[in-house]
PDB file of C-alpha atoms in Angstrom:
ATOM      1  CA  MET A1138      27.678   1.522  -9.527  1.00 92.00           C
ATOM      2  CA  LYS A1139      24.025   2.266  -8.824  1.00 94.00           C
ATOM      3  CA  ILE A1140      23.138   4.492  -5.910  1.00 95.00           C
ATOM      4  CA  VAL A1141      20.293   3.068  -3.856  1.00 93.00           C
ATOM      5  CA  THR A1142      18.276   5.275  -1.547  1.00 95.00           C
ATOM      6  CA  TRP A1143      16.060   4.206   1.304  1.00 93.00           C
ATOM      7  CA  GLN A1144      13.600   5.737   3.682  1.00 92.00           C
ATOM      8  CA  ARG A1145      12.486   5.011   7.199  1.00 94.00           C
ATOM      9  CA  THR A1146       8.858   5.390   8.219  1.00 94.00           C
ATOM     10  CA  THR A1147       6.617   4.610  11.134  1.00 96.00           C
ATOM     11  CA  ARG A1148       4.286   1.636  11.163  1.00 94.00           C
ATOM     12  CA  GLU A1149       1.244   3.942  10.988  1.00 95.00           C
ATOM     13  CA  ALA A1150       2.683   5.880   8.045  1.00 96.00           C
ATOM     14  CA  SER A1151       3.358   2.623   6.193  1.00 94.00           C
ATOM     15  CA  LYS A1152      -0.284   1.675   6.644  1.00 96.00           C
ATOM     16  CA  ASP A1153      -1.442   5.068   5.339  1.00 96.00           C
ATOM     17  CA  VAL A1154       0.796   4.788   2.261  1.00 95.00           C
ATOM     18  CA  ALA A1155      -0.421   1.258   1.484  1.00 96.00           C
ATOM     19  CA  ILE A1156      -4.070   2.322   1.754  1.00 96.00           C
ATOM     20  CA  ALA A1157      -3.494   5.310  -0.527  1.00 96.00           C
ATOM     21  CA  THR A1158      -1.531   3.144  -2.963  1.00 95.00           C
ATOM     22  CA  ALA A1159      -4.346   0.611  -3.229  1.00 96.00           C
ATOM     23  CA  ARG A1160      -6.990   3.279  -3.810  1.00 96.00           C
ATOM     24  CA  ILE A1161      -5.017   5.352  -6.307  1.00 96.00           C
ATOM     25  CA  SER A1162      -3.902   2.257  -8.210  1.00 97.00           C
ATOM     26  CA  ARG A1163      -7.502   1.138  -8.588  1.00 96.00           C
ATOM     27  CA  LEU A1164      -8.555   4.588  -9.794  1.00 96.00           C
ATOM     28  CA  GLU A1165      -5.825   4.445 -12.435  1.00 97.00           C
ATOM     29  CA  GLY A1166      -6.739   0.903 -13.498  1.00 96.00           C
ATOM     30  CA  MET A1167      -3.567  -0.703 -12.145  1.00 97.00           C
ATOM     31  CA  GLU A1168      -5.156  -3.601 -10.306  1.00 96.00           C
ATOM     32  CA  GLY A1169      -1.877  -5.493  -9.927  1.00 97.00           C
ATOM     33  CA  HIS A1170      -0.329  -2.632  -7.968  1.00 97.00           C
ATOM     34  CA  ALA A1171      -3.494  -2.341  -5.878  1.00 96.00           C
ATOM     35  CA  ARG A1172      -3.388  -6.030  -5.032  1.00 96.00           C
ATOM     36  CA  ALA A1173       0.267  -5.782  -4.034  1.00 96.00           C
ATOM     37  CA  ALA A1174      -0.714  -3.086  -1.521  1.00 96.00           C
ATOM     38  CA  ASP A1175      -3.618  -5.267  -0.351  1.00 96.00           C
ATOM     39  CA  VAL A1176      -1.225  -8.165   0.281  1.00 96.00           C
ATOM     40  CA  ARG A1177       1.141  -5.965   2.288  1.00 94.00           C
ATOM     41  CA  LEU A1178      -1.709  -4.664   4.425  1.00 96.00           C
ATOM     42  CA  ALA A1179      -2.941  -8.198   5.100  1.00 96.00           C
ATOM     43  CA  LYS A1180       0.588  -9.375   5.938  1.00 96.00           C
ATOM     44  CA  TYR A1181       1.669  -6.552   8.231  1.00 95.00           C
ATOM     45  CA  PHE A1182      -1.716  -5.602   9.717  1.00 96.00           C
ATOM     46  CA  PRO A1183      -3.546  -8.925  10.155  1.00 95.00           C
ATOM     47  CA  GLY A1184      -7.039  -8.765  11.556  1.00 93.00           C
ATOM     48  CA  GLU A1185      -7.568  -5.145  10.513  1.00 94.00           C
ATOM     49  CA  ASN A1186     -10.169  -4.218   7.911  1.00 93.00           C
ATOM     50  CA  PHE A1187      -9.546  -1.555   5.291  1.00 91.00           C
ATOM     51  CA  ASP A1188     -11.825   0.143   2.765  1.00 88.00           C
ATOM     52  CA  LEU A1189      -9.672  -0.099  -0.340  1.00 85.00           C
ATOM     53  CA  THR A1190     -12.261   0.788  -2.947  1.00 83.00           C
ATOM     54  CA  ALA A1191     -11.462   3.431  -5.523  1.00 71.00           C
ATOM     55  CA  GLU A1192     -14.399   5.605  -4.480  1.00 73.00           C
TER      56      GLU A1192
END
């Protein structure tokens, strides 16, 4: 049997994690992971603009 863990976070914290994930993934050359974070941001925070560049 596999033990599965989970975490609970606030909406704002989820946004912060997704932004950091997109930026760090781009810095490390993992564009697929960055795009997954981009999609989540667009889905859960529609109408908001984010600077997701690796700079």
